[in-house]
């Protein structure tokens, strides 16, 4: 039986003559926490953006429960409510309160009533510890708090998978922990997550699958225990030596 949520098959992406992703293959199953690691420019964000259809793949297929999302006529709007995304730069709506940020997608895309959207938003804001800040605007709260709101906003859509693109990279060091701790809790609750990260401890200790990218290809992937303790490729070994030595 094929229980995969996402199947990435022979995915390639070029910008003009620059091929940024080459023949990418991996599968996401329910409850998987997959970390995507690799040097700057290796194509991690482009891969995530292809999965969320913010970029159109040049070749290959992305199957969501077996349905090809790159097919003509596929509706990206409904799909994005099932495959949520959390960005490095939060991307909150600055003119809305914390609570409104977590309601707007539910009302506009999921067509929920305001009362229902509010109740649901409160549930997830409580989960990330941001319930006391519902009337604040994004600029009035810290970066770590903004990112926790962004996570609550994504969760309020009740997605099947959450994509994270370096969710802690824009944060001051003292705020990284609070966001990682929310993500760790989500993983423990069985949330399916695809996480681009430079946090090697998270990749090693929280995820159950790690994908190492180099120059647009998957150089190595597997169980983090194997990849981190016994990397097979020289490039993986060099990358990990650089990052783990810090
Ligand atoms: N819209 C675009 N147009 C042209 N080139 C692009 C575009 N987006 C990304 N690229 C190029 O694709 C390559 C991969 O970029 P990408 O942002 O996916 O890397 P990354 O692994 O996420 O890097 P980082 O760790 O710095 O975030 C880079 O060479 C980048 O310049
Ligand atoms: Mg990136």
XYZ file of N, CA and C and ligand atoms in Angstrom:
770
model
N 0.843 -1.193 0.000
C 0.000 0.000 0.000
C 0.885 1.252 0.000
N 0.479 2.228 -0.806
C 1.255 3.462 -0.872
C 0.625 4.506 0.051
N 1.272 4.746 1.195
C 0.694 5.694 2.154
C 1.363 7.058 2.079
N 2.154 7.306 1.012
C 2.908 8.557 0.928
C 1.990 9.767 0.845
N 2.374 10.853 1.508
C 1.664 12.120 1.331
C 2.232 12.832 0.105
N 3.553 12.950 0.066
C 4.216 13.628 -1.054
C 5.263 12.705 -1.669
N 5.253 12.625 -2.987
C 6.317 11.911 -3.689
C 6.947 12.868 -4.699
N 8.222 13.159 -4.488
C 8.966 14.037 -5.388
C 9.719 13.100 -6.327
N 9.457 13.229 -7.621
C 10.044 12.275 -8.567
C 10.771 13.004 -9.695
N 12.059 12.782 -9.793
C 12.884 13.338 -10.889
C 12.669 14.839 -11.052
N 12.527 15.524 -9.953
C 12.234 16.967 -10.012
C 13.472 17.760 -10.446
N 13.285 18.612 -11.441
C 14.352 19.526 -11.864
C 13.787 20.924 -11.980
N 14.654 21.912 -11.747
C 14.233 23.304 -11.900
C 15.398 24.120 -12.445
N 15.132 24.867 -13.489
C 16.150 25.762 -14.043
C 15.626 27.183 -14.035
N 16.528 28.126 -13.801
C 16.224 29.537 -14.028
C 17.069 29.928 -15.235
N 16.451 30.119 -16.381
C 17.205 30.343 -17.617
C 18.076 29.124 -17.883
N 19.378 29.363 -18.065
C 20.258 28.224 -18.364
C 20.857 27.645 -17.075
N 20.492 28.219 -15.926
C 21.066 27.764 -14.652
C 20.187 26.675 -14.037
N 20.687 25.436 -14.055
C 19.906 24.353 -13.465
C 20.168 24.306 -11.964
N 19.124 24.575 -11.203
C 19.246 24.738 -9.750
C 18.893 23.447 -9.019
N 17.984 22.660 -9.588
C 17.631 21.348 -9.019
C 17.739 20.303 -10.113
N 18.357 19.170 -9.758
C 18.566 18.119 -10.751
C 18.096 16.774 -10.223
N 17.072 16.241 -10.827
C 16.666 14.853 -10.574
C 16.492 14.545 -9.082
N 15.667 15.364 -8.428
C 15.437 15.199 -6.984
C 14.341 14.155 -6.755
N 14.619 13.201 -5.875
C 13.667 12.143 -5.537
C 13.601 11.962 -4.032
N 12.452 12.140 -3.459
C 12.245 11.662 -2.089
C 10.755 11.621 -1.778
N 10.437 10.956 -0.675
C 9.039 10.697 -0.319
C 8.791 11.172 1.104
N 7.606 11.736 1.315
C 7.201 12.154 2.656
C 5.984 11.333 3.071
N 6.103 10.621 4.196
C 4.993 9.803 4.707
C 4.414 10.447 5.962
N 3.191 10.064 6.343
C 2.570 10.685 7.517
C 3.471 10.578 8.753
N 3.638 11.697 9.448
C 4.440 11.716 10.666
C 5.926 11.900 10.429
N 6.345 11.897 9.165
C 7.770 12.106 8.874
C 8.197 13.519 9.255
N 9.378 13.626 9.846
C 10.010 14.931 9.991
C 11.291 14.852 9.171
N 11.270 15.519 8.022
C 12.399 15.457 7.094
C 13.162 16.767 7.164
N 14.452 16.696 7.445
C 15.285 17.897 7.425
C 16.052 17.942 6.119
N 16.081 19.125 5.510
C 16.873 19.334 4.296
C 18.041 20.238 4.682
N 19.239 19.699 4.543
C 20.432 20.457 4.913
C 21.320 20.619 3.685
N 22.247 21.559 3.749
C 23.165 21.769 2.629
C 23.648 23.208 2.617
N 24.711 23.438 1.871
C 25.338 24.764 1.845
C 24.417 25.786 1.193
N 24.721 27.044 1.412
C 23.987 28.140 0.795
C 24.068 28.012 -0.731
N 22.926 28.154 -1.386
C 22.886 28.080 -2.846
C 22.721 26.677 -3.386
N 22.582 25.675 -2.500
C 22.481 24.292 -2.990
C 21.090 23.960 -3.518
N 20.111 24.869 -3.321
C 18.786 24.652 -3.919
C 17.697 24.286 -2.934
N 17.968 24.410 -1.627
C 17.009 23.975 -0.603
C 15.698 24.768 -0.675
N 15.816 26.100 -0.741
C 14.600 26.928 -0.785
C 13.841 26.696 -2.083
N 14.567 26.565 -3.168
C 13.904 26.327 -4.456
C 13.119 25.018 -4.404
N 13.691 24.008 -3.768
C 12.992 22.729 -3.635
C 11.693 22.906 -2.847
N 11.777 23.605 -1.718
C 10.583 23.818 -0.897
C 9.544 24.644 -1.662
N 10.030 25.653 -2.398
C 9.109 26.507 -3.168
C 8.444 25.731 -4.299
N 9.150 24.762 -4.862
C 8.519 23.893 -5.877
C 7.432 23.031 -5.225
N 7.726 22.501 -4.032
C 6.752 21.639 -3.347
C 5.487 22.428 -3.028
N 5.651 23.733 -2.743
C 4.483 24.567 -2.425
C 3.922 25.287 -3.652
N 4.481 24.974 -4.819
C 4.065 25.574 -6.097
C 4.261 27.088 -6.145
N 5.202 27.582 -5.327
C 5.585 28.992 -5.482
C 6.536 29.117 -6.671
N 7.149 28.011 -7.056
C 7.917 27.913 -8.299
C 7.338 26.757 -9.101
N 7.389 26.898 -10.419
C 6.911 25.817 -11.285
C 8.101 24.933 -11.659
N 8.024 23.641 -11.321
C 9.133 22.750 -11.692
C 9.363 22.739 -13.210
N 10.622 22.598 -13.623
C 10.918 22.522 -15.059
C 10.677 21.115 -15.587
N 10.895 20.112 -14.742
C 10.679 18.720 -15.150
C 10.441 17.883 -13.908
N 9.849 16.717 -14.114
C 9.595 15.805 -13.003
C 8.202 15.998 -12.439
N 7.888 15.207 -11.436
C 6.538 15.210 -10.876
C 6.575 15.396 -9.364
N 5.513 16.018 -8.853
C 5.289 16.062 -7.411
C 3.888 15.510 -7.190
N 3.803 14.373 -6.505
C 2.508 13.751 -6.263
C 2.076 14.022 -4.828
N 0.836 14.472 -4.676
C 0.239 14.681 -3.355
C -0.891 13.661 -3.244
N -0.727 12.678 -2.368
C -1.649 11.533 -2.309
C -1.884 10.960 -3.714
N -0.805 10.874 -4.475
C -0.887 10.246 -5.791
C -1.315 11.176 -6.911
N -1.785 12.393 -6.576
C -2.244 13.313 -7.625
C -1.097 14.244 -8.026
N -0.904 14.388 -9.320
C 0.211 15.199 -9.795
C -0.121 16.691 -9.700
N 0.568 17.379 -8.792
C 0.240 18.798 -8.573
C 0.817 19.696 -9.658
N 1.682 19.149 -10.495
C 2.242 19.963 -11.579
C 1.370 19.879 -12.835
N 0.297 19.089 -12.766
C -0.584 18.941 -13.938
C -1.326 20.245 -14.199
N -1.597 20.487 -15.475
C -2.352 21.681 -15.848
C -3.739 21.651 -15.205
N -4.191 22.810 -14.724
C -5.535 22.872 -14.154
C -5.591 22.549 -12.672
N -4.454 22.186 -12.074
C -4.435 21.881 -10.640
C -4.627 23.182 -9.852
N -5.438 23.139 -8.807
C -5.743 24.347 -8.029
C -4.761 24.533 -6.862
N -3.810 25.473 -6.976
C -2.791 25.617 -5.937
C -3.343 26.165 -4.620
N -4.458 26.845 -4.672
C -4.975 27.514 -3.478
C -5.409 26.501 -2.410
N -6.243 25.554 -2.803
C -6.679 24.510 -1.872
C -5.488 23.661 -1.422
N -4.608 23.383 -2.372
C -3.420 22.582 -2.059
C -2.577 23.256 -0.970
N -2.379 24.574 -1.100
C -1.542 25.296 -0.126
C -2.170 25.319 1.267
N -3.493 25.135 1.339
C -4.085 25.065 2.676
C -3.755 23.712 3.327
N -3.431 22.720 2.516
C -3.079 21.399 3.071
C -1.578 21.248 3.270
N -0.816 22.057 2.545
C 0.642 22.018 2.650
C 1.092 23.431 3.020
N 1.139 23.689 4.322
C 1.419 25.049 4.799
C 2.896 25.375 4.745
N 3.201 26.669 4.829
C 4.608 27.065 4.756
C 4.918 28.132 5.799
N 6.067 27.961 6.436
C 6.568 28.947 7.398
C 7.896 29.459 6.842
N 8.002 30.788 6.721
C 9.155 31.390 6.060
C 10.155 31.936 7.086
N 11.389 32.099 6.634
C 12.437 32.689 7.465
C 12.021 34.079 7.963
N 11.388 34.834 7.070
C 11.060 36.239 7.389
C 9.621 36.409 7.876
N 9.024 35.342 8.382
C 7.697 35.330 9.036
C 6.532 35.577 8.067
N 6.663 36.650 7.230
C 5.592 36.991 6.265
C 4.223 37.160 6.917
N 4.200 37.758 8.106
C 2.893 38.070 8.714
C 2.327 39.321 8.049
N 1.014 39.515 8.192
C 0.394 40.734 7.677
C 0.546 41.809 8.761
N 1.334 42.841 8.466
C 1.684 43.832 9.492
C 0.523 44.728 9.899
N -0.474 44.832 9.013
C -1.623 45.697 9.314
C -2.708 44.961 10.100
N -2.466 43.701 10.420
C -3.455 42.914 11.174
C -2.889 42.552 12.537
N -3.785 42.295 13.495
C -3.337 41.823 14.799
C -2.885 40.363 14.690
N -2.275 39.896 15.775
C -1.859 38.493 15.860
C -3.056 37.573 15.592
N -4.177 37.877 16.242
C -5.366 37.033 16.082
C -5.885 37.080 14.643
N -5.966 38.278 14.077
C -6.460 38.402 12.693
C -5.573 37.650 11.713
N -4.246 37.693 11.959
C -3.324 36.945 11.109
C -3.677 35.459 11.079
N -4.113 34.954 12.228
C -4.396 33.520 12.334
C -5.821 33.181 11.900
N -6.629 34.190 11.606
C -8.022 33.943 11.189
C -8.235 34.088 9.685
N -7.467 34.994 9.060
C -7.814 35.444 7.716
C -7.838 34.293 6.686
N -6.861 33.409 6.748
C -6.818 32.285 5.798
C -7.983 31.331 5.995
N -8.325 31.117 7.250
C -9.446 30.209 7.544
C -10.755 30.751 6.973
N -10.944 32.086 7.072
C -12.181 32.697 6.592
C -12.179 32.759 5.063
N -11.026 33.208 4.493
C -10.971 33.437 3.040
C -10.883 32.132 2.244
N -10.018 31.229 2.692
C -9.761 30.024 1.894
C -10.646 28.857 2.338
N -10.755 28.669 3.663
C -11.527 27.524 4.156
C -13.007 27.869 4.355
N -13.353 29.180 4.174
C -14.754 29.647 4.262
C -15.380 29.359 5.630
N -14.550 29.445 6.674
C -15.093 29.256 8.029
C -15.754 30.549 8.501
N -16.687 30.426 9.438
C -17.281 31.628 10.032
C -16.222 32.291 10.909
N -16.407 33.579 11.195
C -15.428 34.293 12.027
C -15.326 33.677 13.414
N -16.458 33.268 13.959
C -16.465 32.690 15.308
C -15.652 31.393 15.333
N -15.873 30.577 14.327
C -15.166 29.301 14.248
C -13.663 29.535 14.037
N -13.348 30.478 13.151
C -11.942 30.793 12.855
C -11.240 31.324 14.111
N -11.954 32.129 14.887
C -11.365 32.700 16.095
C -11.071 31.605 17.121
N -12.032 30.722 17.298
C -11.864 29.634 18.268
C -10.657 28.763 17.906
N -10.577 28.460 16.621
C -9.489 27.631 16.129
C -8.136 28.356 16.258
N -8.122 29.637 15.905
C -6.893 30.443 16.006
C -6.415 30.465 17.452
N -7.348 30.639 18.384
C -6.985 30.700 19.808
C -6.336 29.391 20.259
N -6.880 28.287 19.759
C -6.341 26.972 20.131
C -4.855 26.882 19.767
N -4.528 27.323 18.544
C -3.144 27.188 18.104
C -2.246 28.279 18.693
N -2.810 29.459 18.929
C -2.008 30.510 19.586
C -1.650 30.074 21.008
N -2.584 29.391 21.667
C -2.278 28.857 22.999
C -1.170 27.821 22.910
N -1.279 26.968 21.911
C -0.285 25.898 21.742
C 1.134 26.459 21.599
N 1.289 27.591 20.919
C 2.636 28.156 20.729
C 2.957 29.229 21.784
N 2.076 29.372 22.777
C 2.333 30.306 23.873
C 2.112 31.763 23.513
N 1.288 32.035 22.501
C 1.094 33.424 22.073
C -0.316 33.955 22.363
N -1.102 33.210 23.129
C -2.463 33.673 23.435
C -2.505 35.041 24.133
N -1.523 35.374 24.996
C -1.597 36.694 25.650
C -1.377 37.868 24.691
N -0.999 37.600 23.458
C -0.605 38.688 22.547
C -1.597 38.867 21.390
N -2.809 38.374 21.531
C -3.709 38.341 20.366
C -4.005 39.708 19.765
N -3.968 40.766 20.584
C -4.299 42.091 20.046
C -3.075 42.888 19.593
N -1.892 42.291 19.722
C -0.673 42.986 19.305
C -0.539 42.945 17.783
N 0.198 43.901 17.241
C 0.546 43.879 15.813
C 1.939 43.253 15.710
N 2.252 42.650 14.569
C 3.553 41.982 14.443
C 4.742 42.854 14.853
N 4.712 44.160 14.535
C 5.897 44.987 14.847
C 6.073 45.203 16.350
N 5.037 44.907 17.135
C 5.130 45.124 18.590
C 5.689 43.920 19.344
N 5.905 42.810 18.651
C 6.391 41.606 19.338
C 7.770 41.216 18.789
N 8.478 40.350 19.509
C 9.846 39.984 19.114
C 9.836 39.029 17.916
N 11.011 38.838 17.345
C 11.137 37.934 16.200
C 10.703 36.509 16.522
N 11.104 36.031 17.696
C 10.735 34.668 18.089
C 9.230 34.544 18.248
N 8.628 35.604 18.807
C 7.164 35.607 18.974
C 6.476 35.676 17.613
N 7.015 36.480 16.702
C 6.440 36.559 15.347
C 6.464 35.193 14.670
N 7.589 34.503 14.837
C 7.676 33.205 14.170
C 6.705 32.211 14.799
N 6.490 32.321 16.110
C 5.517 31.427 16.746
C 4.102 31.736 16.255
N 3.812 33.013 16.012
C 2.509 33.381 15.434
C 2.398 32.817 14.014
N 3.487 32.924 13.252
C 3.462 32.398 11.877
C 3.193 30.887 11.891
N 3.743 30.194 12.875
C 3.505 28.748 12.994
C 2.035 28.500 13.370
N 1.508 29.292 14.313
C 0.099 29.143 14.701
C -0.818 29.423 13.506
N -0.453 30.445 12.715
C -1.266 30.769 11.533
C -1.281 29.582 10.556
N -0.118 28.989 10.348
C -0.048 27.834 9.445
C -0.852 26.663 10.023
N -0.729 26.424 11.335
C -1.440 25.302 11.970
C -2.953 25.494 11.926
N -3.398 26.763 12.006
C -4.832 27.050 12.041
C -5.527 26.611 10.745
N -4.744 26.425 9.684
C -5.316 25.923 8.424
C -5.451 24.390 8.462
N -4.982 23.798 9.557
C -4.990 22.342 9.753
C -4.433 21.594 8.550
N -3.157 21.924 8.244
C -2.508 21.309 7.086
C -2.118 19.855 7.362
N -1.884 19.124 6.283
C -1.378 17.749 6.437
C 0.131 17.747 6.571
N 0.764 18.748 5.979
C 2.221 18.861 6.010
C 2.565 20.319 6.243
N 3.607 20.556 7.028
C 4.101 21.930 7.182
C 5.521 22.014 6.627
N 5.753 23.005 5.765
C 7.079 23.249 5.219
C 7.688 24.427 5.980
N 8.935 24.296 6.364
C 9.638 25.374 7.068
C 10.901 25.709 6.286
N 11.089 26.988 5.939
C 12.332 27.387 5.275
C 13.187 28.204 6.235
N 14.144 27.568 6.853
C 15.053 28.196 7.822
C 14.298 29.083 8.811
N 13.390 28.481 9.586
C 12.520 29.277 10.444
C 13.235 30.022 11.560
N 14.478 29.654 11.838
C 15.178 30.338 12.939
C 16.339 31.204 12.452
N 16.554 31.272 11.142
C 17.754 31.957 10.639
C 17.710 33.468 10.778
N 16.499 34.045 10.848
C 16.416 35.509 10.960
C 16.331 35.962 12.419
N 16.458 35.002 13.347
C 16.225 35.337 14.760
C 17.522 35.636 15.507
N 17.411 36.509 16.516
C 18.530 36.689 17.430
C 18.744 35.361 18.155
N 20.000 35.037 18.478
C 20.302 33.719 19.043
C 19.439 33.343 20.252
N 19.105 34.329 21.090
C 18.349 33.978 22.305
C 16.905 33.589 21.993
N 16.459 33.788 20.740
C 15.070 33.455 20.397
C 14.943 32.164 19.610
N 16.081 31.601 19.228
C 16.053 30.384 18.410
C 15.399 29.242 19.181
N 15.751 29.136 20.472
C 15.296 28.018 21.294
C 13.781 27.925 21.399
N 13.100 29.074 21.557
C 11.642 29.039 21.755
C 10.932 28.536 20.493
N 11.495 28.855 19.313
C 10.881 28.402 18.062
C 11.187 26.913 17.841
N 12.425 26.519 18.102
C 12.782 25.102 17.946
C 11.965 24.233 18.895
N 11.699 24.768 20.087
C 10.942 23.988 21.053
C 9.493 23.772 20.591
N 8.893 24.799 19.961
C 7.555 24.635 19.386
C 7.589 23.575 18.277
N 8.631 23.625 17.455
C 8.733 22.662 16.343
C 8.944 21.241 16.858
N 9.714 21.126 17.924
C 9.962 19.819 18.538
C 8.649 19.226 19.071
N 7.851 20.078 19.726
C 6.549 19.630 20.240
C 5.650 19.156 19.098
N 5.650 19.912 17.991
C 4.830 19.532 16.836
C 5.249 18.158 16.309
N 6.571 17.970 16.232
C 7.092 16.686 15.751
C 6.640 15.560 16.674
N 6.693 15.811 17.982
C 6.310 14.784 18.957
C 4.821 14.464 18.861
N 4.030 15.457 18.415
C 2.591 15.219 18.266
C 2.253 14.519 16.949
N 3.276 14.272 16.131
C 3.039 13.520 14.905
C 2.803 14.372 13.671
N 3.041 15.694 13.775
C 2.885 16.571 12.610
C 3.914 16.200 11.538
N 3.481 16.126 10.308
C 4.392 15.839 9.202
C 5.071 17.146 8.792
N 6.395 17.141 8.801
C 7.135 18.385 8.579
C 8.301 18.182 7.608
N 8.506 19.210 6.772
C 9.641 19.232 5.850
C 10.387 20.525 6.164
N 11.595 20.396 6.711
C 12.255 21.542 7.337
C 13.629 21.806 6.723
N 13.775 22.939 6.060
C 15.104 23.373 5.631
C 15.751 24.046 6.828
N 16.913 23.559 7.217
C 17.499 24.105 8.448
C 19.020 24.049 8.460
N 19.590 25.018 9.182
C 21.019 24.969 9.486
C 21.237 24.514 10.932
N 20.134 24.168 11.614
C 20.233 23.698 13.001
C 20.503 22.191 12.967
N 21.778 21.844 13.003
C 22.152 20.434 12.829
C 21.651 19.557 13.974
N 21.569 20.131 15.186
C 21.087 19.328 16.314
C 19.619 18.957 16.090
N 18.842 19.885 15.523
C 17.440 19.595 15.213
C 17.370 18.491 14.151
N 18.164 18.646 13.101
C 18.154 17.651 12.014
C 18.523 16.260 12.552
N 19.506 16.233 13.441
C 20.008 14.950 13.949
C 19.061 14.330 14.977
N 18.521 15.176 15.868
C 17.807 14.635 17.027
C 16.293 14.591 16.843
N 15.731 15.467 16.018
C 14.267 15.541 15.905
C 13.756 14.862 14.645
N 14.502 14.990 13.539
C 13.943 14.430 12.303
C 14.192 12.929 12.208
N 13.367 12.269 11.400
C 13.567 10.840 11.172
C 14.130 10.575 9.780
N 14.300 11.671 9.003
C 14.887 11.523 7.673
C 15.671 12.792 7.385
N 16.847 12.651 6.835
C 17.622 13.843 6.493
C 18.054 13.764 5.029
N 17.930 14.909 4.360
C 18.297 15.005 2.946
C 19.441 16.017 2.862
N 20.600 15.586 2.368
C 21.729 16.507 2.216
C 21.854 16.903 0.749
N 21.724 18.199 0.498
C 21.803 18.689 -0.886
C 23.126 19.388 -1.146
N 23.627 19.200 -2.359
C 24.842 19.897 -2.783
C 24.701 20.189 -4.275
N 24.851 21.443 -4.638
C 24.767 21.853 -6.054
C 23.538 21.309 -6.769
N 22.392 21.384 -6.105
C 21.137 21.037 -6.784
C 20.808 19.561 -6.854
N 21.670 18.717 -6.295
C 21.329 17.285 -6.272
C 21.269 16.800 -4.817
N 20.549 15.700 -4.615
C 20.595 15.065 -3.303
C 21.856 14.215 -3.277
N 22.800 14.652 -2.457
C 24.090 13.964 -2.394
C 23.941 12.695 -1.557
N 23.104 12.800 -0.508
C 22.918 11.658 0.393
C 21.635 11.874 1.179
N 20.886 10.824 1.436
C 19.711 10.954 2.309
C 19.530 9.663 3.092
N 18.879 9.775 4.235
C 18.638 8.578 5.035
C 18.289 8.913 6.462
N 18.384 7.892 7.305
C 18.143 8.045 8.735
C 19.238 8.962 9.313
N 18.848 10.005 10.059
C 19.874 10.923 10.599
C 20.963 10.210 11.389
N 20.588 9.124 12.072
C 21.605 8.402 12.858
C 22.717 7.912 11.937
N 22.341 7.428 10.758
C 23.352 6.941 9.816
C 24.100 8.098 9.163
N 23.333 9.088 8.692
C 23.967 10.175 7.935
C 24.913 10.978 8.832
N 24.510 11.207 10.085
C 25.353 12.023 10.956
C 26.538 11.250 11.543
N 26.344 9.963 11.814
C 27.459 9.250 12.445
C 28.341 8.545 11.417
N 27.750 8.250 10.254
C 28.525 7.492 9.284
C 28.203 7.931 7.857
N 28.495 9.225 7.538
C 28.162 9.711 6.200
C 28.940 8.946 5.123
N 28.227 8.615 4.044
C 28.872 7.790 3.011
C 29.644 8.642 2.009
N 29.165 9.861 1.767
C 29.784 10.701 0.740
C 30.792 11.663 1.370
N 31.862 11.910 0.657
C 32.887 12.841 1.142
C 32.294 14.227 1.366
N 31.418 14.664 0.439
C 30.838 16.017 0.557
C 29.979 16.126 1.820
N 29.266 15.061 2.168
C 28.459 15.085 3.392
C 29.387 15.197 4.596
N 30.447 14.425 4.574
C 31.402 14.408 5.690
C 32.001 15.794 5.886
N 32.380 16.425 4.762
C 33.003 17.759 4.853
C 32.008 18.790 5.376
N 30.770 18.707 4.857
C 29.733 19.658 5.284
C 29.474 19.513 6.780
N 29.288 18.277 7.223
C 28.969 18.043 8.634
C 30.137 18.438 9.534
N 31.352 18.190 9.086
C 32.524 18.548 9.888
C 32.544 20.057 10.104
N 32.169 20.794 9.055
C 32.153 22.254 9.135
C 31.069 22.730 10.098
N 29.874 22.124 9.978
C 28.743 22.623 10.769
C 28.714 22.087 12.188
N 29.129 20.852 12.368
C 29.040 20.254 13.706
C 30.190 20.743 14.575
N 31.241 21.244 13.924
C 32.401 21.691 14.684
C 32.171 23.016 15.391
N 31.082 23.692 15.014
C 30.850 25.057 15.537
C 30.536 25.085 17.019
N 14.078 33.334 -8.898
C 15.336 32.994 -9.191
N 15.915 33.379 -10.358
C 17.183 33.028 -10.666
N 17.970 32.267 -9.878
C 17.450 31.862 -8.708
C 16.121 32.193 -8.298
N 15.890 31.622 -7.088
C 17.029 30.976 -6.752
N 17.966 31.114 -7.719
C 19.321 30.511 -7.699
O 19.180 29.155 -7.395
C 20.266 28.692 -6.609
C 19.713 27.975 -5.392
O 19.070 28.939 -4.566
P 18.271 28.559 -3.266
O 17.739 29.830 -2.719
O 17.308 27.491 -3.560
O 19.435 28.002 -2.335
P 19.415 27.642 -0.787
O 20.014 26.282 -0.663
O 18.071 27.875 -0.235
O 20.452 28.706 -0.173
P 20.448 29.443 1.276
O 20.991 28.441 2.274
O 21.381 30.595 1.096
O 19.052 29.876 1.574
C 21.128 29.905 -6.309
O 22.209 29.900 -7.205
C 20.194 31.058 -6.595
O 20.910 32.174 -7.010
Mg 17.289 29.167 1.187
